[in-house]
Amino acid sequence: AQSVTQLGSHVSVSEGALVLLRCNYSSSVPPYLFWYVQYPNQGLQLLLKYTTGATLVKGINGFEAEFKKSETSFHLTKPSAHMSDAAEYFCAVSSNAGNMLTFGGGTRLMVKP
Amino acid sequence: DVKVTQSSRYLVKRTGEKVFLECVQDMDHENMFWYRQDPGLGLRLIYFSYDVKMKEKGDIPEGYSVSREKKERFSLILESASTNQTSMYLCASSPPGQGLAGADTQYFGPGTRLTVL
């Protein structure tokens, strides 16, 4: 079985500060990993994904994530937060044959002026 | 761009009513999914479908059923709505998975916030 843990249901940063959202997964086989963002009153939008190859993945809006197999982690970072980054972020994993994703509980990012 | 639309953004129903939530995608995707989203619990899969007239139970199918008569449309049905089904419902679609390697990207609709009184 696969699972995803997002440490911190709420994260608050100041505008211009580093954003770090943590994601750890469990999987018995090499995973595909995803980060999604959900802005208020909207559906989820793909930020970035890791399938194979380079372990540092760049996504939209200046976000990136690094797959670390030894740590079973896929943390999301952005060097400088912007007010428009305030949203809820979900990490997801797929490591089984099939079509399903398993989502973490989500992290709400708040950006202070 | 992939577009997934849901029939209502907000819906208020009474306990015991039969509720239909509709989802339509325009990218000819084989897979479609229904999730419910609750604070602190993330997204939980209710049902998914990998082809017309095919359906599979997800993690929390109790109290729900689905229908997929056409490839582009996937309906979620609450046979007799209850207050514990008050939630945000999200529909998603995706191309087929990458075989043994795992699932492909899912594309989400804007969600339906259902309140059952």
mmCIF file with all atom_site columns, C-alpha atoms in Angstrom:
data_model
loop_
_atom_site.group_PDB
_atom_site.id
_atom_site.type_symbol
_atom_site.label_atom_id
_atom_site.label_alt_id
_atom_site.label_comp_id
_atom_site.label_asym_id
_atom_site.label_entity_id
_atom_site.label_seq_id
_atom_site.pdbx_PDB_ins_code
_atom_site.Cartn_x
_atom_site.Cartn_y
_atom_site.Cartn_z
_atom_site.occupancy
_atom_site.B_iso_or_equiv
_atom_site.pdbx_formal_charge
_atom_site.auth_seq_id
_atom_site.auth_comp_id
_atom_site.auth_asym_id
_atom_site.auth_atom_id
_atom_site.pdbx_PDB_model_num
ATOM 1   C CA . ALA A 1 1   ? 0.000   0.000  0.000   1.00 0.00 ? 1   ALA A CA 1
ATOM 2   C CA . GLN A 1 2   ? 1.118   3.538  -0.622  1.00 0.00 ? 2   GLN A CA 1
ATOM 3   C CA . SER A 1 3   ? 0.630   6.555  1.604   1.00 0.00 ? 3   SER A CA 1
ATOM 4   C CA . VAL A 1 4   ? 1.555   10.233 1.761   1.00 0.00 ? 4   VAL A CA 1
ATOM 5   C CA . THR A 1 5   ? 2.286   12.383 4.805   1.00 0.00 ? 5   THR A CA 1
ATOM 6   C CA . GLN A 1 6   ? 2.431   16.153 4.612   1.00 0.00 ? 6   GLN A CA 1
ATOM 7   C CA . LEU A 1 7   ? 4.053   17.634 7.701   1.00 0.00 ? 7   LEU A CA 1
ATOM 8   C CA . GLY A 1 8   ? 2.229   20.747 8.857   1.00 0.00 ? 8   GLY A CA 1
ATOM 9   C CA . SER A 1 9   ? -1.376  21.373 7.913   1.00 0.00 ? 9   SER A CA 1
ATOM 10  C CA . HIS A 1 10  ? -0.684  25.133 8.019   1.00 0.00 ? 10  HIS A CA 1
ATOM 11  C CA . VAL A 1 11  ? 2.511   26.965 7.080   1.00 0.00 ? 11  VAL A CA 1
ATOM 12  C CA . SER A 1 12  ? 2.949   30.722 7.351   1.00 0.00 ? 12  SER A CA 1
ATOM 13  C CA . VAL A 1 13  ? 5.772   32.675 5.698   1.00 0.00 ? 13  VAL A CA 1
ATOM 14  C CA . SER A 1 14  ? 6.505   36.320 5.043   1.00 0.00 ? 14  SER A CA 1
ATOM 15  C CA . GLU A 1 15  ? 6.434   37.684 1.528   1.00 0.00 ? 15  GLU A CA 1
ATOM 16  C CA . GLY A 1 16  ? 9.881   37.181 -0.009  1.00 0.00 ? 16  GLY A CA 1
ATOM 17  C CA . ALA A 1 17  ? 10.829  34.334 2.348   1.00 0.00 ? 17  ALA A CA 1
ATOM 18  C CA . LEU A 1 18  ? 11.647  30.768 1.400   1.00 0.00 ? 18  LEU A CA 1
ATOM 19  C CA . VAL A 1 19  ? 8.715   28.392 1.036   1.00 0.00 ? 19  VAL A CA 1
ATOM 20  C CA . LEU A 1 20  ? 9.264   24.782 2.141   1.00 0.00 ? 20  LEU A CA 1
ATOM 21  C CA . LEU A 1 21  ? 6.360   22.326 2.151   1.00 0.00 ? 21  LEU A CA 1
ATOM 22  C CA . ARG A 1 22  ? 7.200   18.816 3.262   1.00 0.00 ? 22  ARG A CA 1
ATOM 23  C CA . CYS A 1 23  ? 5.997   15.554 1.751   1.00 0.00 ? 23  CYS A CA 1
ATOM 24  C CA . ASN A 1 24  ? 7.019   12.015 2.666   1.00 0.00 ? 24  ASN A CA 1
ATOM 25  C CA . TYR A 1 25  ? 5.645   8.935  1.012   1.00 0.00 ? 25  TYR A CA 1
ATOM 26  C CA . SER A 1 26  ? 5.723   5.206  1.462   1.00 0.00 ? 26  SER A CA 1
ATOM 27  C CA . SER A 1 27  ? 5.950   2.894  -1.473  1.00 0.00 ? 27  SER A CA 1
ATOM 28  C CA . SER A 1 28  ? 7.408   -0.509 -2.180  1.00 0.00 ? 28  SER A CA 1
ATOM 29  C CA . VAL A 1 29  ? 8.202   0.349  -5.786  1.00 0.00 ? 29  VAL A CA 1
ATOM 30  C CA . PRO A 1 30  ? 9.581   3.448  -7.535  1.00 0.00 ? 30  PRO A CA 1
ATOM 31  C CA . PRO A 1 31  ? 6.873   6.076  -7.347  1.00 0.00 ? 31  PRO A CA 1
ATOM 32  C CA . TYR A 1 32  ? 5.478   8.780  -9.527  1.00 0.00 ? 32  TYR A CA 1
ATOM 33  C CA . LEU A 1 33  ? 5.096   11.922 -7.389  1.00 0.00 ? 33  LEU A CA 1
ATOM 34  C CA . PHE A 1 34  ? 2.927   14.986 -7.873  1.00 0.00 ? 34  PHE A CA 1
ATOM 35  C CA . TRP A 1 35  ? 2.310   18.363 -6.298  1.00 0.00 ? 35  TRP A CA 1
ATOM 36  C CA . TYR A 1 36  ? -1.024  20.062 -6.859  1.00 0.00 ? 36  TYR A CA 1
ATOM 37  C CA . VAL A 1 37  ? -2.183  23.529 -5.808  1.00 0.00 ? 37  VAL A CA 1
ATOM 38  C CA . GLN A 1 38  ? -5.723  24.575 -4.968  1.00 0.00 ? 38  GLN A CA 1
ATOM 39  C CA . TYR A 1 39  ? -6.586  28.260 -4.922  1.00 0.00 ? 39  TYR A CA 1
ATOM 40  C CA . PRO A 1 40  ? -9.691  29.343 -2.989  1.00 0.00 ? 40  PRO A CA 1
ATOM 41  C CA . ASN A 1 41  ? -12.931 28.038 -4.476  1.00 0.00 ? 41  ASN A CA 1
ATOM 42  C CA . GLN A 1 42  ? -11.162 26.253 -7.310  1.00 0.00 ? 42  GLN A CA 1
ATOM 43  C CA . GLY A 1 43  ? -10.224 22.721 -8.272  1.00 0.00 ? 43  GLY A CA 1
ATOM 44  C CA . LEU A 1 44  ? -6.704  21.296 -8.102  1.00 0.00 ? 44  LEU A CA 1
ATOM 45  C CA . GLN A 1 45  ? -4.073  22.339 -10.611 1.00 0.00 ? 45  GLN A CA 1
ATOM 46  C CA . LEU A 1 46  ? -0.870  20.433 -11.329 1.00 0.00 ? 46  LEU A CA 1
ATOM 47  C CA . LEU A 1 47  ? 2.266   22.260 -10.122 1.00 0.00 ? 47  LEU A CA 1
ATOM 48  C CA . LEU A 1 48  ? 4.848   19.644 -11.066 1.00 0.00 ? 48  LEU A CA 1
ATOM 49  C CA . LYS A 1 49  ? 5.462   15.923 -11.237 1.00 0.00 ? 49  LYS A CA 1
ATOM 50  C CA . TYR A 1 50  ? 8.312   13.445 -11.030 1.00 0.00 ? 50  TYR A CA 1
ATOM 51  C CA . THR A 1 51  ? 8.219   10.270 -13.070 1.00 0.00 ? 51  THR A CA 1
ATOM 52  C CA . THR A 1 52  ? 11.755  9.206  -13.982 1.00 0.00 ? 52  THR A CA 1
ATOM 53  C CA . GLY A 1 53  ? 15.082  10.876 -14.740 1.00 0.00 ? 53  GLY A CA 1
ATOM 54  C CA . ALA A 1 54  ? 16.293  14.080 -13.102 1.00 0.00 ? 54  ALA A CA 1
ATOM 55  C CA . THR A 1 55  ? 15.383  14.158 -9.427  1.00 0.00 ? 55  THR A CA 1
ATOM 56  C CA . LEU A 1 56  ? 15.025  17.945 -9.282  1.00 0.00 ? 56  LEU A CA 1
ATOM 57  C CA . VAL A 1 57  ? 11.777  18.902 -10.948 1.00 0.00 ? 57  VAL A CA 1
ATOM 58  C CA . LYS A 1 58  ? 10.763  22.427 -11.871 1.00 0.00 ? 58  LYS A CA 1
ATOM 59  C CA . GLY A 1 59  ? 7.147   23.444 -12.042 1.00 0.00 ? 59  GLY A CA 1
ATOM 60  C CA . ILE A 1 60  ? 4.990   26.461 -12.649 1.00 0.00 ? 60  ILE A CA 1
ATOM 61  C CA . ASN A 1 61  ? 5.147   29.735 -10.717 1.00 0.00 ? 61  ASN A CA 1
ATOM 62  C CA . GLY A 1 62  ? 8.777   29.229 -9.641  1.00 0.00 ? 62  GLY A CA 1
ATOM 63  C CA . PHE A 1 63  ? 8.179   26.084 -7.571  1.00 0.00 ? 63  PHE A CA 1
ATOM 64  C CA . GLU A 1 64  ? 10.452  23.075 -7.614  1.00 0.00 ? 64  GLU A CA 1
ATOM 65  C CA . ALA A 1 65  ? 10.683  19.760 -5.788  1.00 0.00 ? 65  ALA A CA 1
ATOM 66  C CA . GLU A 1 66  ? 13.425  17.198 -5.304  1.00 0.00 ? 66  GLU A CA 1
ATOM 67  C CA . PHE A 1 67  ? 12.865  13.462 -5.194  1.00 0.00 ? 67  PHE A CA 1
ATOM 68  C CA . LYS A 1 68  ? 15.075  11.890 -2.530  1.00 0.00 ? 68  LYS A CA 1
ATOM 69  C CA . LYS A 1 69  ? 14.713  8.152  -2.608  1.00 0.00 ? 69  LYS A CA 1
ATOM 70  C CA . SER A 1 70  ? 16.834  7.531  0.504   1.00 0.00 ? 70  SER A CA 1
ATOM 71  C CA . GLU A 1 71  ? 14.604  9.857  2.522   1.00 0.00 ? 71  GLU A CA 1
ATOM 72  C CA . THR A 1 72  ? 11.356  8.889  0.743   1.00 0.00 ? 72  THR A CA 1
ATOM 73  C CA . SER A 1 73  ? 10.667  12.597 0.399   1.00 0.00 ? 73  SER A CA 1
ATOM 74  C CA . PHE A 1 74  ? 9.453   15.011 -2.260  1.00 0.00 ? 74  PHE A CA 1
ATOM 75  C CA . HIS A 1 75  ? 9.540   18.434 -0.593  1.00 0.00 ? 75  HIS A CA 1
ATOM 76  C CA . LEU A 1 76  ? 8.255   21.497 -2.446  1.00 0.00 ? 76  LEU A CA 1
ATOM 77  C CA . THR A 1 77  ? 10.244  24.739 -2.379  1.00 0.00 ? 77  THR A CA 1
ATOM 78  C CA . LYS A 1 78  ? 10.153  28.254 -3.742  1.00 0.00 ? 78  LYS A CA 1
ATOM 79  C CA . PRO A 1 79  ? 12.976  30.736 -3.044  1.00 0.00 ? 79  PRO A CA 1
ATOM 80  C CA . SER A 1 80  ? 10.768  33.782 -2.543  1.00 0.00 ? 80  SER A CA 1
ATOM 81  C CA . ALA A 1 81  ? 7.109   33.700 -1.555  1.00 0.00 ? 81  ALA A CA 1
ATOM 82  C CA . HIS A 1 82  ? 4.576   35.938 -3.227  1.00 0.00 ? 82  HIS A CA 1
ATOM 83  C CA . MET A 1 83  ? 1.178   36.900 -1.889  1.00 0.00 ? 83  MET A CA 1
ATOM 84  C CA . SER A 1 84  ? -0.426  35.049 -4.798  1.00 0.00 ? 84  SER A CA 1
ATOM 85  C CA . ASP A 1 85  ? 1.105   31.759 -3.552  1.00 0.00 ? 85  ASP A CA 1
ATOM 86  C CA . ALA A 1 86  ? -1.407  31.621 -0.696  1.00 0.00 ? 86  ALA A CA 1
ATOM 87  C CA . ALA A 1 87  ? -3.317  28.408 -1.371  1.00 0.00 ? 87  ALA A CA 1
ATOM 88  C CA . GLU A 1 88  ? -3.594  24.788 -0.309  1.00 0.00 ? 88  GLU A CA 1
ATOM 89  C CA . TYR A 1 89  ? -0.974  22.375 -1.591  1.00 0.00 ? 89  TYR A CA 1
ATOM 90  C CA . PHE A 1 90  ? -1.374  18.634 -1.998  1.00 0.00 ? 90  PHE A CA 1
ATOM 91  C CA . CYS A 1 91  ? 1.288   15.993 -2.515  1.00 0.00 ? 91  CYS A CA 1
ATOM 92  C CA . ALA A 1 92  ? 0.251   12.765 -4.247  1.00 0.00 ? 92  ALA A CA 1
ATOM 93  C CA . VAL A 1 93  ? 1.895   9.450  -5.102  1.00 0.00 ? 93  VAL A CA 1
ATOM 94  C CA . SER A 1 94  ? 1.261   6.731  -7.600  1.00 0.00 ? 94  SER A CA 1
ATOM 95  C CA . SER A 1 95  ? 3.287   3.586  -7.284  1.00 0.00 ? 95  SER A CA 1
ATOM 96  C CA . ASN A 1 96  ? 0.976   0.830  -8.323  1.00 0.00 ? 96  ASN A CA 1
ATOM 97  C CA . ALA A 1 97  ? -0.022  -0.541 -11.626 1.00 0.00 ? 97  ALA A CA 1
ATOM 98  C CA . GLY A 1 98  ? -3.150  1.325  -12.483 1.00 0.00 ? 98  GLY A CA 1
ATOM 99  C CA . ASN A 1 99  ? -4.632  4.751  -12.567 1.00 0.00 ? 99  ASN A CA 1
ATOM 100 C CA . MET A 1 100 ? -4.982  5.990  -9.020  1.00 0.00 ? 100 MET A CA 1
ATOM 101 C CA . LEU A 1 101 ? -3.266  8.651  -6.970  1.00 0.00 ? 101 LEU A CA 1
ATOM 102 C CA . THR A 1 102 ? -3.037  8.715  -3.181  1.00 0.00 ? 102 THR A CA 1
ATOM 103 C CA . PHE A 1 103 ? -3.154  12.235 -1.744  1.00 0.00 ? 103 PHE A CA 1
ATOM 104 C CA . GLY A 1 104 ? -1.726  13.696 1.410   1.00 0.00 ? 104 GLY A CA 1
ATOM 105 C CA . GLY A 1 105 ? -3.856  15.711 3.812   1.00 0.00 ? 105 GLY A CA 1
ATOM 106 C CA . GLY A 1 106 ? -2.810  19.038 2.329   1.00 0.00 ? 106 GLY A CA 1
ATOM 107 C CA . THR A 1 107 ? -0.858  22.054 3.609   1.00 0.00 ? 107 THR A CA 1
ATOM 108 C CA . ARG A 1 108 ? -2.397  25.506 3.670   1.00 0.00 ? 108 ARG A CA 1
ATOM 109 C CA . LEU A 1 109 ? 0.212   28.140 2.866   1.00 0.00 ? 109 LEU A CA 1
ATOM 110 C CA . MET A 1 110 ? -0.342  31.640 4.224   1.00 0.00 ? 110 MET A CA 1
ATOM 111 C CA . VAL A 1 111 ? 1.832   34.542 3.046   1.00 0.00 ? 111 VAL A CA 1
ATOM 112 C CA . LYS A 1 112 ? 2.147   37.590 5.291   1.00 0.00 ? 112 LYS A CA 1
ATOM 113 C CA . PRO A 1 113 ? 2.898   41.014 3.824   1.00 0.00 ? 113 PRO A CA 1
ATOM 114 C CA . ASP B 2 1   ? -6.195  22.794 -22.437 1.00 0.00 ? 1   ASP B CA 1
ATOM 115 C CA . VAL B 2 2   ? -8.064  20.036 -20.706 1.00 0.00 ? 2   VAL B CA 1
ATOM 116 C CA . LYS B 2 3   ? -11.382 21.176 -19.420 1.00 0.00 ? 3   LYS B CA 1
ATOM 117 C CA . VAL B 2 4   ? -13.357 19.404 -16.727 1.00 0.00 ? 4   VAL B CA 1
ATOM 118 C CA . THR B 2 5   ? -16.674 20.961 -15.819 1.00 0.00 ? 5   THR B CA 1
ATOM 119 C CA . GLN B 2 6   ? -19.043 20.197 -12.976 1.00 0.00 ? 6   GLN B CA 1
ATOM 120 C CA . SER B 2 7   ? -22.735 20.947 -13.146 1.00 0.00 ? 7   SER B CA 1
ATOM 121 C CA . SER B 2 8   ? -22.981 23.070 -9.996  1.00 0.00 ? 8   SER B CA 1
ATOM 122 C CA . ARG B 2 9   ? -20.564 25.057 -7.862  1.00 0.00 ? 9   ARG B CA 1
ATOM 123 C CA . TYR B 2 10  ? -22.860 25.134 -4.856  1.00 0.00 ? 10  TYR B CA 1
ATOM 124 C CA . LEU B 2 11  ? -25.743 22.847 -3.981  1.00 0.00 ? 11  LEU B CA 1
ATOM 125 C CA . VAL B 2 12  ? -28.048 22.688 -0.965  1.00 0.00 ? 12  VAL B CA 1
ATOM 126 C CA . LYS B 2 13  ? -30.183 19.587 -0.448  1.00 0.00 ? 13  LYS B CA 1
ATOM 127 C CA . ARG B 2 14  ? -32.305 18.102 2.308   1.00 0.00 ? 14  ARG B CA 1
ATOM 128 C CA . THR B 2 15  ? -31.697 14.841 4.143   1.00 0.00 ? 15  THR B CA 1
ATOM 129 C CA . GLY B 2 16  ? -33.147 11.913 2.217   1.00 0.00 ? 16  GLY B CA 1
ATOM 130 C CA . GLU B 2 17  ? -33.106 13.609 -1.183  1.00 0.00 ? 17  GLU B CA 1
ATOM 131 C CA . LYS B 2 18  ? -31.541 11.913 -4.202  1.00 0.00 ? 18  LYS B CA 1
ATOM 132 C CA . VAL B 2 19  ? -28.672 14.040 -5.464  1.00 0.00 ? 19  VAL B CA 1
ATOM 133 C CA . PHE B 2 20  ? -26.953 13.966 -8.858  1.00 0.00 ? 20  PHE B CA 1
ATOM 134 C CA . LEU B 2 21  ? -23.554 15.532 -9.436  1.00 0.00 ? 21  LEU B CA 1
ATOM 135 C CA . GLU B 2 22  ? -22.494 15.704 -13.068 1.00 0.00 ? 22  GLU B CA 1
ATOM 136 C CA . CYS B 2 23  ? -19.012 15.915 -14.521 1.00 0.00 ? 23  CYS B CA 1
ATOM 137 C CA . VAL B 2 24  ? -17.991 16.371 -18.152 1.00 0.00 ? 24  VAL B CA 1
ATOM 138 C CA . GLN B 2 25  ? -14.492 16.327 -19.677 1.00 0.00 ? 25  GLN B CA 1
ATOM 139 C CA . ASP B 2 26  ? -13.546 17.353 -23.197 1.00 0.00 ? 26  ASP B CA 1
ATOM 140 C CA . MET B 2 27  ? -10.207 15.577 -23.686 1.00 0.00 ? 27  MET B CA 1
ATOM 141 C CA . ASP B 2 28  ? -11.409 12.075 -24.543 1.00 0.00 ? 28  ASP B CA 1
ATOM 142 C CA . HIS B 2 29  ? -9.830  10.709 -21.357 1.00 0.00 ? 29  HIS B CA 1
ATOM 143 C CA . GLU B 2 30  ? -10.446 7.083  -20.472 1.00 0.00 ? 30  GLU B CA 1
ATOM 144 C CA . ASN B 2 31  ? -10.293 7.556  -16.702 1.00 0.00 ? 31  ASN B CA 1
ATOM 145 C CA . MET B 2 32  ? -12.623 9.615  -14.557 1.00 0.00 ? 32  MET B CA 1
ATOM 146 C CA . PHE B 2 33  ? -12.704 9.985  -10.785 1.00 0.00 ? 33  PHE B CA 1
ATOM 147 C CA . TRP B 2 34  ? -14.897 11.319 -7.996  1.00 0.00 ? 34  TRP B CA 1
ATOM 148 C CA . TYR B 2 35  ? -13.312 12.528 -4.765  1.00 0.00 ? 35  TYR B CA 1
ATOM 149 C CA . ARG B 2 36  ? -14.593 14.216 -1.683  1.00 0.00 ? 36  ARG B CA 1
ATOM 150 C CA . GLN B 2 37  ? -12.457 16.795 0.082   1.00 0.00 ? 37  GLN B CA 1
ATOM 151 C CA . ASP B 2 38  ? -12.742 17.473 3.785   1.00 0.00 ? 38  ASP B CA 1
ATOM 152 C CA . PRO B 2 39  ? -10.484 19.681 5.946   1.00 0.00 ? 39  PRO B CA 1
ATOM 153 C CA . GLY B 2 40  ? -7.442  17.808 7.229   1.00 0.00 ? 40  GLY B CA 1
ATOM 154 C CA . LEU B 2 41  ? -8.330  14.644 5.310   1.00 0.00 ? 41  LEU B CA 1
ATOM 155 C CA . GLY B 2 42  ? -7.153  15.673 1.868   1.00 0.00 ? 42  GLY B CA 1
ATOM 156 C CA . LEU B 2 43  ? -8.865  14.031 -1.077  1.00 0.00 ? 43  LEU B CA 1
ATOM 157 C CA . ARG B 2 44  ? -10.514 10.651 -0.663  1.00 0.00 ? 44  ARG B CA 1
ATOM 158 C CA . LEU B 2 45  ? -11.485 8.595  -3.674  1.00 0.00 ? 45  LEU B CA 1
ATOM 159 C CA . ILE B 2 46  ? -15.145 7.618  -3.863  1.00 0.00 ? 46  ILE B CA 1
ATOM 160 C CA . TYR B 2 47  ? -15.334 5.866  -7.253  1.00 0.00 ? 47  TYR B CA 1
ATOM 161 C CA . PHE B 2 48  ? -13.461 5.814  -10.496 1.00 0.00 ? 48  PHE B CA 1
ATOM 162 C CA . SER B 2 49  ? -14.167 4.601  -13.996 1.00 0.00 ? 49  SER B CA 1
ATOM 163 C CA . TYR B 2 50  ? -11.655 3.464  -16.605 1.00 0.00 ? 50  TYR B CA 1
ATOM 164 C CA . ASP B 2 51  ? -14.113 3.017  -19.454 1.00 0.00 ? 51  ASP B CA 1
ATOM 165 C CA . VAL B 2 52  ? -17.729 3.513  -20.421 1.00 0.00 ? 52  VAL B CA 1
ATOM 166 C CA . LYS B 2 53  ? -20.046 1.486  -18.174 1.00 0.00 ? 53  LYS B CA 1
ATOM 167 C CA . MET B 2 54  ? -17.071 0.400  -16.039 1.00 0.00 ? 54  MET B CA 1
ATOM 168 C CA . LYS B 2 55  ? -16.651 1.463  -12.440 1.00 0.00 ? 55  LYS B CA 1
ATOM 169 C CA . GLU B 2 56  ? -14.495 0.605  -9.477  1.00 0.00 ? 56  GLU B CA 1
ATOM 170 C CA . LYS B 2 57  ? -14.967 1.419  -5.809  1.00 0.00 ? 57  LYS B CA 1
ATOM 171 C CA . GLY B 2 58  ? -12.513 3.754  -4.197  1.00 0.00 ? 58  GLY B CA 1
ATOM 172 C CA . ASP B 2 59  ? -11.759 4.178  -0.531  1.00 0.00 ? 59  ASP B CA 1
ATOM 173 C CA . ILE B 2 60  ? -15.153 5.500  0.618   1.00 0.00 ? 60  ILE B CA 1
ATOM 174 C CA . PRO B 2 61  ? -17.940 4.262  -1.718  1.00 0.00 ? 61  PRO B CA 1
ATOM 175 C CA . GLU B 2 62  ? -20.609 3.747  0.943   1.00 0.00 ? 62  GLU B CA 1
ATOM 176 C CA . GLY B 2 63  ? -23.695 5.869  0.333   1.00 0.00 ? 63  GLY B CA 1
ATOM 177 C CA . TYR B 2 64  ? -22.688 6.697  -3.247  1.00 0.00 ? 64  TYR B CA 1
ATOM 178 C CA . SER B 2 65  ? -23.138 5.233  -6.696  1.00 0.00 ? 65  SER B CA 1
ATOM 179 C CA . VAL B 2 66  ? -21.907 6.320  -10.134 1.00 0.00 ? 66  VAL B CA 1
ATOM 180 C CA . SER B 2 67  ? -22.904 6.154  -13.753 1.00 0.00 ? 67  SER B CA 1
ATOM 181 C CA . ARG B 2 68  ? -20.836 6.403  -16.907 1.00 0.00 ? 68  ARG B CA 1
ATOM 182 C CA . GLU B 2 69  ? -22.974 5.986  -20.018 1.00 0.00 ? 69  GLU B CA 1
ATOM 183 C CA . LYS B 2 70  ? -20.770 8.143  -22.250 1.00 0.00 ? 70  LYS B CA 1
ATOM 184 C CA . LYS B 2 71  ? -17.013 8.527  -22.260 1.00 0.00 ? 71  LYS B CA 1
ATOM 185 C CA . GLU B 2 72  ? -17.080 12.243 -21.503 1.00 0.00 ? 72  GLU B CA 1
ATOM 186 C CA . ARG B 2 73  ? -19.590 12.145 -18.646 1.00 0.00 ? 73  ARG B CA 1
ATOM 187 C CA . PHE B 2 74  ? -19.330 10.680 -15.149 1.00 0.00 ? 74  PHE B CA 1
ATOM 188 C CA . SER B 2 75  ? -22.131 11.128 -12.650 1.00 0.00 ? 75  SER B CA 1
ATOM 189 C CA . LEU B 2 76  ? -22.048 10.746 -8.886  1.00 0.00 ? 76  LEU B CA 1
ATOM 190 C CA . ILE B 2 77  ? -25.316 9.819  -7.202  1.00 0.00 ? 77  ILE B CA 1
ATOM 191 C CA . LEU B 2 78  ? -26.237 10.130 -3.570  1.00 0.00 ? 78  LEU B CA 1
ATOM 192 C CA . GLU B 2 79  ? -29.230 7.806  -3.272  1.00 0.00 ? 79  GLU B CA 1
ATOM 193 C CA . SER B 2 80  ? -30.437 9.300  0.013   1.00 0.00 ? 80  SER B CA 1
ATOM 194 C CA . ALA B 2 81  ? -28.405 12.293 1.098   1.00 0.00 ? 81  ALA B CA 1
ATOM 195 C CA . SER B 2 82  ? -27.292 12.514 4.714   1.00 0.00 ? 82  SER B CA 1
ATOM 196 C CA . THR B 2 83  ? -25.733 15.355 6.687   1.00 0.00 ? 83  THR B CA 1
ATOM 197 C CA . ASN B 2 84  ? -22.383 13.535 6.846   1.00 0.00 ? 84  ASN B CA 1
ATOM 198 C CA . GLN B 2 85  ? -22.189 13.833 3.076   1.00 0.00 ? 85  GLN B CA 1
ATOM 199 C CA . THR B 2 86  ? -21.851 17.593 3.334   1.00 0.00 ? 86  THR B CA 1
ATOM 200 C CA . SER B 2 87  ? -18.512 18.177 1.620   1.00 0.00 ? 87  SER B CA 1
ATOM 201 C CA . MET B 2 88  ? -16.641 19.474 -1.412  1.00 0.00 ? 88  MET B CA 1
ATOM 202 C CA . TYR B 2 89  ? -16.867 17.033 -4.325  1.00 0.00 ? 89  TYR B CA 1
ATOM 203 C CA . LEU B 2 90  ? -14.176 17.053 -6.976  1.00 0.00 ? 90  LEU B CA 1
ATOM 204 C CA . CYS B 2 91  ? -14.241 15.320 -10.336 1.00 0.00 ? 91  CYS B CA 1
ATOM 205 C CA . ALA B 2 92  ? -11.075 14.517 -12.268 1.00 0.00 ? 92  ALA B CA 1
ATOM 206 C CA . SER B 2 93  ? -10.081 12.852 -15.519 1.00 0.00 ? 93  SER B CA 1
ATOM 207 C CA . SER B 2 94  ? -6.842  11.393 -16.844 1.00 0.00 ? 94  SER B CA 1
ATOM 208 C CA . PRO B 2 95  ? -5.382  9.454  -19.745 1.00 0.00 ? 95  PRO B CA 1
ATOM 209 C CA . PRO B 2 96  ? -4.634  5.778  -19.108 1.00 0.00 ? 96  PRO B CA 1
ATOM 210 C CA . GLY B 2 97  ? -1.916  5.022  -16.568 1.00 0.00 ? 97  GLY B CA 1
ATOM 211 C CA . GLN B 2 98  ? 1.635   4.255  -17.590 1.00 0.00 ? 98  GLN B CA 1
ATOM 212 C CA . GLY B 2 99  ? 1.161   0.538  -17.104 1.00 0.00 ? 99  GLY B CA 1
ATOM 213 C CA . LEU B 2 100 ? 3.241   -0.775 -14.233 1.00 0.00 ? 100 LEU B CA 1
ATOM 214 C CA . ALA B 2 101 ? 4.905   2.590  -13.783 1.00 0.00 ? 101 ALA B CA 1
ATOM 215 C CA . GLY B 2 102 ? 1.908   4.337  -12.355 1.00 0.00 ? 102 GLY B CA 1
ATOM 216 C CA . ALA B 2 103 ? -0.789  6.875  -12.951 1.00 0.00 ? 103 ALA B CA 1
ATOM 217 C CA . ASP B 2 104 ? -0.777  9.817  -15.282 1.00 0.00 ? 104 ASP B CA 1
ATOM 218 C CA . THR B 2 105 ? -1.680  13.385 -14.359 1.00 0.00 ? 105 THR B CA 1
ATOM 219 C CA . GLN B 2 106 ? -5.243  13.949 -13.261 1.00 0.00 ? 106 GLN B CA 1
ATOM 220 C CA . TYR B 2 107 ? -7.112  17.077 -14.333 1.00 0.00 ? 107 TYR B CA 1
ATOM 221 C CA . PHE B 2 108 ? -9.670  18.488 -11.944 1.00 0.00 ? 108 PHE B CA 1
ATOM 222 C CA . GLY B 2 109 ? -12.945 20.328 -12.223 1.00 0.00 ? 109 GLY B CA 1
ATOM 223 C CA . PRO B 2 110 ? -13.728 23.366 -10.024 1.00 0.00 ? 110 PRO B CA 1
ATOM 224 C CA . GLY B 2 111 ? -15.640 21.328 -7.444  1.00 0.00 ? 111 GLY B CA 1
ATOM 225 C CA . THR B 2 112 ? -19.190 21.250 -6.107  1.00 0.00 ? 112 THR B CA 1
ATOM 226 C CA . ARG B 2 113 ? -19.730 22.325 -2.525  1.00 0.00 ? 113 ARG B CA 1
ATOM 227 C CA . LEU B 2 114 ? -22.685 20.272 -1.315  1.00 0.00 ? 114 LEU B CA 1
ATOM 228 C CA . THR B 2 115 ? -24.548 21.087 1.870   1.00 0.00 ? 115 THR B CA 1
ATOM 229 C CA . VAL B 2 116 ? -27.091 18.593 3.194   1.00 0.00 ? 116 VAL B CA 1
ATOM 230 C CA . LEU B 2 117 ? -29.508 20.042 5.750   1.00 0.00 ? 117 LEU B CA 1
#
